[in-house]
Short mmCIF file of C-alpha atoms in Angstrom, two decimals:
data_model
loop_
_atom_site.label_atom_id
_atom_site.label_comp_id
_atom_site.label_asym_id
_atom_site.label_seq_id
_atom_site.Cartn_x
_atom_site.Cartn_y
_atom_site.Cartn_z
CA MET A 1 27.77 95.05 34.83
CA LEU A 2 26.57 97.68 32.34
CA ASP A 3 25.14 100.74 34.05
CA ILE A 4 23.56 102.61 31.11
CA PRO A 5 20.93 105.42 31.49
CA PRO A 6 17.87 105.48 29.18
CA PRO A 7 17.21 108.23 26.63
CA VAL A 8 15.01 106.09 24.33
CA ARG A 9 12.48 103.34 24.90
CA VAL A 10 10.58 101.75 22.01
CA HIS A 11 7.26 99.93 22.04
CA VAL A 12 6.89 97.42 19.23
CA ASP A 13 3.50 95.69 18.86
CA ALA A 14 4.31 93.54 15.87
CA LEU A 15 7.98 92.86 16.71
CA PRO A 16 7.71 89.10 17.47
CA ALA A 17 6.05 88.34 14.15
CA ALA A 18 8.37 90.57 12.17
CA GLN A 19 11.50 89.01 13.67
CA ASN A 20 10.86 85.80 11.77
CA ASP A 21 11.74 87.47 8.45
CA MET A 22 14.05 90.36 9.39
CA GLY A 23 16.61 91.59 11.91
CA VAL A 24 15.78 93.19 15.27
CA CYS A 25 16.61 96.71 14.14
CA ASP A 26 14.71 96.31 10.83
CA ALA A 27 11.65 94.99 12.67
CA ILE A 28 11.71 97.97 15.02
CA ALA A 29 12.16 100.42 12.15
CA ARG A 30 9.18 99.02 10.19
CA ASN A 31 6.77 98.68 13.08
CA VAL A 32 7.50 101.68 15.30
CA PRO A 33 4.76 104.37 15.02
CA VAL A 34 5.77 107.92 14.20
CA GLY A 35 5.29 110.21 17.14
CA LYS A 36 7.01 110.57 20.52
CA PRO A 37 9.59 107.80 20.85
CA THR A 38 10.81 108.96 24.24
CA ALA A 39 7.43 108.24 25.82
CA MET A 40 7.32 104.63 24.71
CA SER A 41 8.75 101.46 26.28
CA ALA A 42 9.95 98.04 25.12
CA PRO A 43 9.62 95.46 27.90
CA HIS A 44 10.39 92.45 25.65
CA LEU A 45 13.52 93.36 23.66
CA PRO A 46 15.64 90.25 22.98
CA LYS A 47 19.00 89.50 24.58
CA VAL A 48 22.09 90.40 22.54
CA ALA A 49 25.46 88.66 22.89
CA GLY A 50 24.58 87.17 26.24
CA ILE A 51 23.62 90.53 27.79
CA ASP A 52 20.07 91.48 28.78
CA SER A 53 18.88 94.11 26.29
CA THR A 54 16.41 95.57 28.78
CA VAL A 55 19.35 97.44 30.32
CA PRO A 56 18.91 101.15 29.48
CA SER A 57 20.88 102.63 26.60
CA PRO A 58 24.36 104.13 27.11
CA ALA A 59 24.85 107.66 28.31
CA HIS A 60 27.28 108.52 25.52
CA THR A 61 24.65 108.09 22.75
CA ALA A 62 22.62 111.15 21.90
CA ALA A 63 18.85 111.20 22.26
CA PRO A 64 16.76 111.54 19.08
CA THR A 65 16.38 115.14 18.00
CA THR A 66 13.48 116.83 16.23
CA PRO A 67 14.20 117.32 12.53
CA THR A 68 15.02 120.94 11.73
CA SER A 69 13.93 120.71 8.10
CA PRO A 70 10.16 121.21 7.61
CA SER A 71 10.20 118.78 4.74
CA ALA A 72 12.07 116.15 6.75
CA ALA A 73 9.51 116.36 9.54
CA HIS A 74 6.90 114.83 7.25
CA LEU A 75 9.10 111.90 6.14
CA PRO A 76 7.82 108.78 7.92
CA GLY A 77 11.20 107.02 7.79
CA ILE A 78 13.17 109.58 9.82
CA PRO A 79 12.24 108.55 13.43
CA GLY A 80 12.67 104.84 12.65
CA ALA A 81 16.07 105.46 11.09
CA LEU A 82 17.25 107.39 14.15
CA ILE A 83 16.09 104.64 16.49
CA GLN A 84 17.71 102.00 14.31
CA ASP A 85 21.04 103.85 14.34
CA HIS A 86 20.73 104.36 18.09
CA LEU A 87 20.09 100.67 18.77
CA ALA A 88 22.72 99.53 16.30
CA ALA A 89 25.38 101.57 18.11
CA TRP A 90 24.16 100.26 21.45
CA VAL A 91 24.22 96.64 20.29
CA SER A 92 27.70 97.15 18.83
CA ASP A 93 28.97 98.48 22.17
CA LEU A 94 27.41 95.60 24.10
CA THR A 95 28.83 93.04 21.71
CA THR A 96 32.30 94.59 21.89
CA LEU A 97 32.29 94.60 25.70
CA HIS A 98 31.01 91.04 25.78
CA GLU A 99 33.80 89.80 23.49
CA LEU A 100 36.50 91.65 25.41
CA THR A 101 35.34 90.43 28.82
CA GLU A 102 35.08 86.87 27.48
CA ARG A 103 38.73 87.08 26.45
CA LEU A 104 39.68 88.49 29.85
CA VAL A 105 38.08 85.70 31.89
CA THR A 106 40.20 83.11 30.08
CA THR A 107 43.38 84.55 31.61
CA GLY A 108 44.74 82.62 34.56
CA SER A 109 47.61 84.74 35.87
CA LEU A 110 48.01 88.37 36.91
CA ASP A 111 50.55 89.26 34.21
CA GLU A 112 48.47 87.56 31.52
CA ALA A 113 45.37 89.45 32.67
CA LEU A 114 47.23 92.78 32.74
CA ARG A 115 48.44 92.25 29.16
CA GLU A 116 44.89 91.47 28.04
CA VAL A 117 43.60 94.62 29.75
CA LEU A 118 46.25 96.65 27.94
CA ARG A 119 45.38 95.13 24.57
CA ALA A 120 41.62 95.53 24.99
CA GLY A 121 41.91 99.04 26.38
CA ALA A 122 44.16 100.13 23.51
CA ALA A 123 41.47 99.02 21.06
CA LEU A 124 38.76 100.89 22.99
CA VAL A 125 40.58 104.21 23.39
CA GLY A 126 42.40 104.14 20.06
CA ALA A 127 45.98 103.98 21.37
CA ARG A 128 48.95 101.93 20.20
CA ARG A 129 51.07 101.59 23.34
CA GLY A 130 50.50 101.39 27.06
CA MET A 131 51.71 100.32 30.48
CA ALA A 132 49.92 98.59 33.36
CA VAL A 133 51.11 98.77 36.96
CA LEU A 134 49.81 96.33 39.57
CA GLU A 135 50.39 97.79 43.02
CA PRO A 136 47.69 96.87 45.56
CA ALA A 137 46.95 99.69 47.97
CA ASP A 138 47.08 97.33 50.98
CA GLY A 139 50.81 96.93 50.42
CA LEU A 140 50.68 93.13 50.57
CA GLY A 141 51.73 92.64 46.95
CA PRO A 142 52.52 91.21 44.57
CA THR A 143 53.58 94.09 42.34
CA SER A 144 54.10 93.95 38.60
CA THR A 145 54.61 96.21 35.58
CA VAL A 146 53.83 95.09 32.03
CA GLY A 147 53.85 96.98 28.75
CA LEU A 148 52.15 96.99 25.37
CA GLY A 149 54.33 98.06 22.46
CA LEU A 150 57.08 98.99 24.92
CA ALA A 151 60.33 97.10 25.39
CA HIS A 152 61.63 96.31 28.85
CA ALA A 153 64.19 99.10 28.58
CA GLU A 154 61.48 101.57 27.57
CA LEU A 155 59.40 100.62 30.60
CA GLY A 156 62.45 101.27 32.75
CA THR A 157 62.90 104.65 31.08
CA ILE A 158 59.32 105.65 31.90
CA GLU A 159 59.84 104.58 35.50
CA THR A 160 62.70 107.08 35.81
CA VAL A 161 60.14 109.90 35.63
CA PRO A 162 59.10 111.05 39.13
CA ARG A 163 55.83 109.30 39.94
CA SER A 164 54.17 112.53 41.02
CA ALA A 165 54.71 113.86 37.48
CA THR A 166 52.95 110.93 35.78
CA SER A 167 49.23 110.35 35.46
CA TYR A 168 49.43 106.74 36.65
CA GLY A 169 51.56 107.84 39.61
CA ARG A 170 48.96 110.40 40.65
CA ILE A 171 46.34 107.67 40.54
CA LEU A 172 48.42 105.29 42.66
CA ASP A 173 49.65 107.84 45.19
CA GLY A 174 47.15 110.66 45.04
CA LEU A 175 44.49 109.46 47.49
CA PRO A 176 45.20 108.46 51.10
CA ASP A 177 42.14 106.22 51.28
CA PRO A 178 42.99 102.84 49.66
CA LEU A 179 39.27 102.17 49.09
CA ALA A 180 38.69 105.41 47.20
CA VAL A 181 38.17 105.19 43.45
CA PRO A 182 40.13 107.95 41.66
CA ASP A 183 39.00 109.46 38.37
CA PRO A 184 40.71 108.72 35.04
CA ILE A 185 43.30 111.28 33.96
CA ALA A 186 43.50 112.45 30.33
CA VAL A 187 46.47 114.46 29.10
CA PRO A 188 45.54 115.39 25.49
CA ASP A 189 48.71 117.39 24.72
CA LEU A 190 51.55 116.30 26.96
CA LEU A 191 54.36 118.30 25.34
CA GLY A 192 52.17 121.40 25.17
CA GLN A 193 52.01 121.68 28.97
CA ALA A 194 54.29 124.46 30.18
CA GLU A 195 54.43 123.02 33.72
CA LEU A 196 55.44 119.53 32.56
CA ASP A 197 58.29 117.99 34.54
CA PRO A 198 61.53 118.32 32.53
CA ARG A 199 62.38 114.65 32.95
CA HIS A 200 58.89 113.67 31.79
CA ARG A 201 59.25 115.91 28.73
CA GLU A 202 62.61 114.34 27.90
CA VAL A 203 61.28 110.77 28.21
CA ALA A 204 58.14 111.53 26.18
CA ALA A 205 60.20 113.07 23.40
CA ARG A 206 62.64 110.14 23.39
CA LEU A 207 59.93 107.47 23.26
CA GLY A 208 57.73 109.48 20.89
CA TYR A 209 54.42 109.82 22.73
CA ALA A 210 52.48 113.08 22.91
CA ALA A 211 49.34 112.28 24.93
CA SER A 212 48.14 109.78 27.53
CA TYR A 213 44.99 108.44 29.13
CA ALA A 214 45.30 106.81 32.57
CA LEU A 215 42.61 104.61 34.08
CA PRO A 216 42.53 103.40 37.71
CA LEU A 217 42.16 99.69 38.36
CA ALA A 218 39.93 100.27 41.34
CA THR A 219 36.42 99.62 42.60
CA GLU A 220 34.80 100.19 45.99
CA ALA A 221 34.68 96.43 46.60
CA ALA A 222 38.19 95.52 45.45
CA GLY A 223 39.96 98.72 46.49
CA ARG A 224 42.78 100.23 44.46
CA LEU A 225 44.87 97.54 42.72
CA GLY A 226 46.84 99.58 40.21
CA ALA A 227 46.57 101.77 37.13
CA VAL A 228 46.78 101.52 33.36
CA VAL A 229 48.02 104.27 31.05
CA TRP A 230 47.72 104.29 27.25
CA LEU A 231 50.06 106.45 25.17
CA TYR A 232 49.21 108.28 21.94
CA ASP A 233 51.74 109.11 19.24
CA GLU A 234 49.99 112.44 18.53
CA PRO A 235 47.98 114.86 20.71
CA ALA A 236 44.64 113.12 21.30
CA GLU A 237 42.18 111.94 23.93
CA PRO A 238 39.26 109.50 24.02
CA VAL A 239 35.83 110.84 23.13
CA GLU A 240 32.93 110.51 25.57
CA ARG A 241 31.75 107.21 24.08
CA GLN A 242 35.24 105.68 24.39
CA ARG A 243 35.57 106.85 27.98
CA HIS A 244 32.24 105.28 28.82
CA LEU A 245 33.21 101.91 27.33
CA ILE A 246 36.68 101.81 28.89
CA GLY A 247 35.17 102.74 32.24
CA LEU A 248 32.77 99.79 32.09
CA TYR A 249 35.54 97.45 30.97
CA GLY A 250 37.93 98.75 33.64
CA ARG A 251 35.49 98.03 36.47
CA TYR A 252 35.00 94.47 35.26
CA ALA A 253 38.75 93.99 34.75
CA THR A 254 39.45 95.18 38.30
CA GLU A 255 37.10 92.59 39.78
CA HIS A 256 38.77 89.86 37.71
CA LEU A 257 42.22 91.01 38.80
CA ALA A 258 41.06 91.02 42.42
CA ARG A 259 40.07 87.35 42.13
CA LEU A 260 43.40 86.44 40.53
CA LEU A 261 45.23 88.42 43.22
CA GLU A 262 43.47 86.48 45.96
CA LEU A 263 44.37 83.17 44.30
CA GLU A 264 48.00 84.21 43.86
CA ARG A 265 48.32 85.23 47.50
CA ALA A 266 46.78 81.94 48.62
CA ARG A 267 49.20 80.00 46.41
CA VAL A 268 52.17 81.86 47.83
CA GLN A 269 51.00 81.22 51.39
CA VAL A 270 50.55 77.50 50.71
CA ALA A 271 53.98 77.27 49.08
CA THR A 272 55.54 79.09 52.03
CA VAL A 273 53.96 76.70 54.53
CA ALA A 274 55.08 73.70 52.48
CA GLU A 275 58.66 74.96 52.30
CA GLU A 276 58.73 75.63 56.03
CA LEU A 277 57.69 72.03 56.71
CA LEU A 278 60.65 70.71 54.69
CA PRO A 279 64.35 70.87 55.62
CA SER A 280 65.71 74.40 55.57
CA ARG A 281 69.08 73.00 54.45
CA LEU A 282 70.55 69.61 53.68
CA PRO A 283 73.12 68.13 56.08
CA ARG A 284 76.79 67.77 55.20
CA VAL A 285 77.95 64.20 55.72
CA PRO A 286 81.40 63.00 54.64
CA GLY A 287 81.32 60.67 51.63
CA VAL A 288 78.08 61.92 50.05
CA GLN A 289 76.78 65.01 48.26
CA LEU A 290 73.10 65.91 48.47
CA ALA A 291 70.75 68.03 46.38
CA ALA A 292 66.97 68.42 46.45
CA ARG A 293 64.34 69.96 44.18
CA HIS A 294 60.81 70.58 45.42
CA HIS A 295 57.93 72.25 43.58
CA THR A 296 54.51 72.61 45.18
CA GLY A 297 51.30 72.66 43.13
CA PRO A 298 48.95 75.66 43.40
CA GLN A 299 46.64 73.87 45.85
CA GLY A 300 49.46 72.56 48.01
CA GLY A 301 50.13 68.85 47.98
CA GLY A 302 51.64 66.44 50.46
CA ASP A 303 54.89 65.41 48.76
CA TRP A 304 57.98 65.70 50.95
CA TYR A 305 61.60 64.69 51.37
CA ASP A 306 64.07 64.52 54.23
CA ALA A 307 67.75 63.95 54.90
CA LEU A 308 68.96 63.66 58.47
CA PRO A 309 72.32 62.77 59.98
CA LEU A 310 72.26 59.70 62.21
CA PRO A 311 74.72 58.34 64.80
CA GLU A 312 78.13 56.94 63.73
CA GLY A 313 78.26 58.96 60.50
CA ALA A 314 75.13 57.38 59.01
CA LEU A 315 72.54 59.24 56.96
CA GLY A 316 68.79 58.78 56.64
CA LEU A 317 67.14 59.60 53.30
CA ALA A 318 63.38 59.70 52.83
CA VAL A 319 60.76 60.75 50.30
CA GLY A 320 57.02 60.36 50.53
CA SER A 321 53.60 61.56 49.52
CA VAL A 322 50.40 62.06 51.51
CA SER A 323 47.03 61.75 49.81
CA GLY A 324 44.99 64.89 49.25
CA THR A 325 45.76 68.56 48.66
CA GLY A 326 45.42 71.80 50.54
CA PRO A 327 46.12 72.75 54.15
CA SER A 328 44.98 69.40 55.58
CA ALA A 329 47.41 67.48 53.36
CA LEU A 330 50.22 69.86 54.32
CA ALA A 331 49.47 69.36 58.01
CA ALA A 332 49.40 65.57 57.60
CA MET A 333 52.67 65.71 55.68
CA GLY A 334 54.30 67.66 58.50
CA ARG A 335 53.12 65.16 61.10
CA LEU A 336 54.26 62.17 59.03
CA ARG A 337 57.71 63.62 58.36
CA ALA A 338 58.23 64.51 62.03
CA SER A 339 57.24 61.01 63.09
CA LEU A 340 59.56 59.39 60.58
CA ARG A 341 62.46 61.50 61.85
CA ALA A 342 61.80 60.28 65.40
CA TYR A 343 61.59 56.62 64.34
CA ALA A 344 64.74 57.00 62.17
CA VAL A 345 66.77 58.28 65.12
CA MET A 346 65.66 55.36 67.28
CA GLU A 347 65.85 52.47 64.78
CA GLY A 348 67.07 53.92 61.47
CA GLU A 349 69.40 51.03 60.71
CA ASP A 350 66.27 48.94 60.11
CA PRO A 351 64.13 50.74 57.47
CA VAL A 352 61.42 48.08 57.72
CA ALA A 353 60.96 48.84 61.43
CA VAL A 354 60.81 52.59 60.70
CA LEU A 355 58.07 52.19 58.09
CA SER A 356 56.22 49.62 60.20
CA ASP A 357 55.99 52.10 63.06
CA LEU A 358 54.90 54.80 60.62
CA GLU A 359 52.22 52.50 59.22
CA LEU A 360 50.83 51.78 62.68
CA LEU A 361 50.82 55.46 63.60
CA LEU A 362 49.01 56.49 60.43
CA ARG A 363 46.43 53.73 60.74
CA LEU A 364 45.62 54.63 64.35
CA THR A 365 45.68 58.43 64.15
CA GLU A 366 44.50 59.11 60.58
CA PRO A 367 42.55 56.07 59.36
CA ALA A 368 40.99 57.97 56.44
CA ARG A 369 44.35 58.94 54.93
CA SER A 370 46.95 56.96 53.01
CA ALA A 371 50.55 57.74 52.16
CA THR A 372 53.54 56.36 50.32
CA ALA A 373 57.07 56.50 51.68
CA LEU A 374 60.59 55.29 51.01
CA PHE A 375 63.30 55.29 53.68
CA ALA A 376 66.96 54.50 53.15
CA TYR A 377 69.63 54.01 55.82
CA SER A 378 72.98 54.97 54.33
CA GLU A 379 76.57 54.46 55.47
CA PRO A 380 78.38 56.82 53.07
CA LYS A 381 81.91 55.71 53.93
CA GLN A 382 81.05 52.14 52.98
CA ARG A 383 78.80 53.31 50.08
CA LYS A 384 76.00 51.09 51.35
CA LEU A 385 72.26 51.71 51.44
CA VAL A 386 69.55 49.64 53.06
CA LEU A 387 66.11 50.77 51.96
CA ALA A 388 62.45 49.86 52.17
CA GLY A 389 59.41 51.33 50.46
CA ALA A 390 55.66 51.37 51.00
CA GLY A 391 53.79 51.87 47.73
CA HIS A 392 56.52 54.21 46.48
CA THR A 393 58.31 54.56 43.18
CA PRO A 394 61.71 52.77 42.95
CA PRO A 395 64.97 54.74 43.20
CA LEU A 396 67.16 55.25 40.15
CA ILE A 397 70.94 54.76 40.10
CA VAL A 398 72.76 57.08 37.70
CA GLY A 399 76.42 56.51 36.86
CA ASP A 400 78.96 56.45 34.07
CA HIS A 401 78.51 52.74 33.44
CA ARG A 402 74.87 52.16 34.33
CA THR A 403 71.48 53.80 34.68
CA GLU A 404 68.98 51.45 36.27
CA PHE A 405 66.04 51.29 38.62
CA VAL A 406 66.48 49.60 41.98
CA GLU A 407 64.28 46.51 42.22
CA THR A 408 62.45 47.13 45.46
CA SER A 409 59.88 44.71 46.86
CA LEU A 410 56.26 45.58 46.11
CA SER A 411 54.14 46.84 48.98
CA ALA A 412 50.85 48.59 49.51
CA PRO A 413 50.89 52.25 50.67
CA LEU A 414 50.94 53.16 54.34
CA GLY A 415 47.51 52.97 55.91
CA MET A 416 46.47 50.02 53.73
CA LEU A 417 48.53 47.23 55.30
CA ALA A 418 47.25 44.58 57.71
CA CYS A 419 50.88 43.71 58.42
CA TRP A 420 54.21 44.61 56.89
CA GLU A 421 54.64 42.88 53.55
CA ALA A 422 57.89 44.03 51.95
CA PRO A 423 61.44 43.30 53.20
CA SER A 424 64.28 45.75 52.84
CA ILE A 425 66.98 45.48 50.18
CA GLU A 426 70.64 46.50 50.16
CA ILE A 427 72.45 48.28 47.35
CA ALA A 428 76.06 49.41 46.96
CA PRO A 429 76.54 52.39 44.63
CA ALA A 430 79.92 52.59 42.90
CA PRO A 431 82.14 55.64 43.46
CA GLY A 432 80.69 58.62 41.56
CA GLU A 433 77.22 57.10 41.21
CA THR A 434 74.10 59.02 42.22
CA VAL A 435 70.96 57.56 43.77
CA LEU A 436 67.89 59.54 42.70
CA LEU A 437 64.81 59.40 44.94
CA TYR A 438 61.59 61.03 43.67
CA THR A 439 57.82 61.09 44.09
CA ASP A 440 55.28 59.96 41.51
CA GLY A 441 54.32 63.60 40.91
CA LEU A 442 57.38 63.84 38.65
CA LEU A 443 55.96 61.06 36.49
CA ARG A 444 52.38 62.28 36.53
CA ARG A 445 53.40 65.78 35.49
CA THR A 446 54.57 64.39 32.15
CA GLY A 447 50.98 63.49 31.24
CA ASP A 448 52.08 60.08 29.92
CA PRO A 449 50.96 56.63 31.07
CA MET A 450 53.11 55.34 33.90
CA ASP A 451 55.09 52.84 31.85
CA ARG A 452 56.03 55.49 29.31
CA ALA A 453 56.78 58.02 32.08
CA PHE A 454 59.21 55.54 33.69
CA ALA A 455 60.90 55.01 30.32
CA ARG A 456 61.23 58.77 29.81
CA LEU A 457 62.72 59.17 33.30
CA HIS A 458 65.27 56.45 32.58
CA ALA A 459 66.20 58.08 29.27
CA ALA A 460 66.52 61.52 30.91
CA ALA A 461 68.84 60.16 33.60
CA ALA A 462 70.91 58.22 31.06
CA GLY A 463 71.31 61.38 28.99
CA VAL A 464 72.89 63.49 31.74
CA PRO A 465 76.04 65.08 30.28
CA LYS A 466 79.26 63.65 31.65
CA ALA A 467 80.33 67.07 32.93
CA ASP A 468 77.18 67.25 35.10
CA ARG A 469 77.49 63.80 36.67
CA THR A 470 79.75 65.10 39.43
CA ASP A 471 77.04 67.48 40.70
CA PRO A 472 73.80 65.95 42.08
CA GLY A 473 72.01 69.29 41.67
CA ALA A 474 72.91 69.41 37.98
CA ILE A 475 71.64 65.85 37.57
CA ALA A 476 68.31 66.74 39.16
CA ASP A 477 68.00 69.88 37.03
CA HIS A 478 68.76 67.95 33.82
CA VAL A 479 66.09 65.37 34.64
CA LEU A 480 63.54 68.10 35.32
CA ARG A 481 64.33 69.99 32.11
CA THR A 482 64.19 66.82 30.03
CA LEU A 483 60.96 65.42 31.46
CA LEU A 484 59.20 68.80 31.71
CA PRO A 485 60.66 70.98 28.92
CA GLU A 486 57.99 73.65 29.40
CA GLY A 487 58.77 73.94 33.08
CA LEU A 488 56.39 73.88 36.00
CA ASP A 489 53.60 76.45 35.66
CA HIS A 490 52.56 77.30 39.22
CA ALA A 491 49.26 78.69 37.97
CA VAL A 492 48.24 75.30 36.54
CA ASP A 493 46.88 72.65 38.84
CA GLY A 494 49.19 69.67 39.07
CA GLU A 495 51.09 67.23 41.23
CA ASP A 496 53.92 68.21 43.55
CA VAL A 497 57.39 67.31 42.29
CA VAL A 498 60.16 66.10 44.60
CA LEU A 499 63.67 64.94 43.68
CA LEU A 500 66.37 64.01 46.20
CA ALA A 501 69.79 63.15 44.73
CA ALA A 502 72.63 61.57 46.73
CA ARG A 503 76.01 61.22 44.99
CA PHE A 504 78.49 58.87 46.64
CA GLU A 505 82.18 59.74 46.45
#
């Protein structure tokens, strides 16, 4: 990672023995012979901060010079002191870069990584504020703008400046080749430029910055992903040593951002496929209101729901979960849902027959996969539901006078049955009551044991405000907020969450 040219190499004969009682630099200073340090080599220098010290020294450090004072030329401590200072600066730079890159690799999202790059870069170049723009040159997105020491309104103000007049804009738009790596752009005295765009001058004066240093987030392997610009309160620019360090850090940061970008795009694609496999809209059936909430984990799970109108004003409601994650689980979920829809149209009034056919299909076509499912045949005008489940969590009835789980018969999941084991049951919701169907991902996301998760779900449903009980969507949202107060972080691996609420009028 560190490409550092070599001005000094040191040969130390007694270094291993001396290291037992003193530091590395002290051992070198006491044992190095006076003479021509540039002609010597050190093949066995120790590793520092996890980085191989045999990498040549940085280009921004000056090579040892010959003392100009005749008296100093005869002092035996002068060459050793120069080498010690040289190595101390080198070790400090390596340690700093190591600490900053260690902090960067702990970030798990693009915005979090951009903020860390801004913070680390500000420390390296000596700035107080900055802005990072993620804008991949391939045009496939995503795009993002984050700031350091700048409020959202101030970021918007900077974006009113024509891009061609800004240093980060010239980096993003200046080269036609998306794989080209542009050079950093330093503007040491922004307001002193006679040709400065008037709008840029106005914004700089309003926000109080007088200089900038822009760094491309680009490498030959990753292409051009964006740019970072740091803003100085007074006319200034990074010295050569600072430019060298921020250049090394920027190349590493770009590779890390490229990996996060690939993961984010894959997550979006998986979520898009999952959404396309689910109903694009819920049907409108007299006598019942429907609402659904579906959140897919970053790897793409197999949780699903369905609501389909059936003959004679009936309605089929289903939720289920397929084992596994990723594209194969999504494909299996799509096949299972399509099959259930077909069986529901043919024999939906008998949920046991629907799930029995689904069990046989799964066992014959995908013997290595299991699934859970719950299917309910509803006649909204009569407020009657007949339902059956296979290894699935029980529905929850939410109303003004009761909040209780439906006692369904126990059954093994689909794919694990020798024959059908659980009969169907019939329930009759009162007017204004809501039946909540859900997958076990909602319970597992809480992180609690299952018995406590069920108790928390019951308490969340019982605590729905009275004003929200007329809206099934509001009920589902309240349950989600109560069970998962920190929300669903799509960057964190976790179970899919599905809620399907049916309120009977």
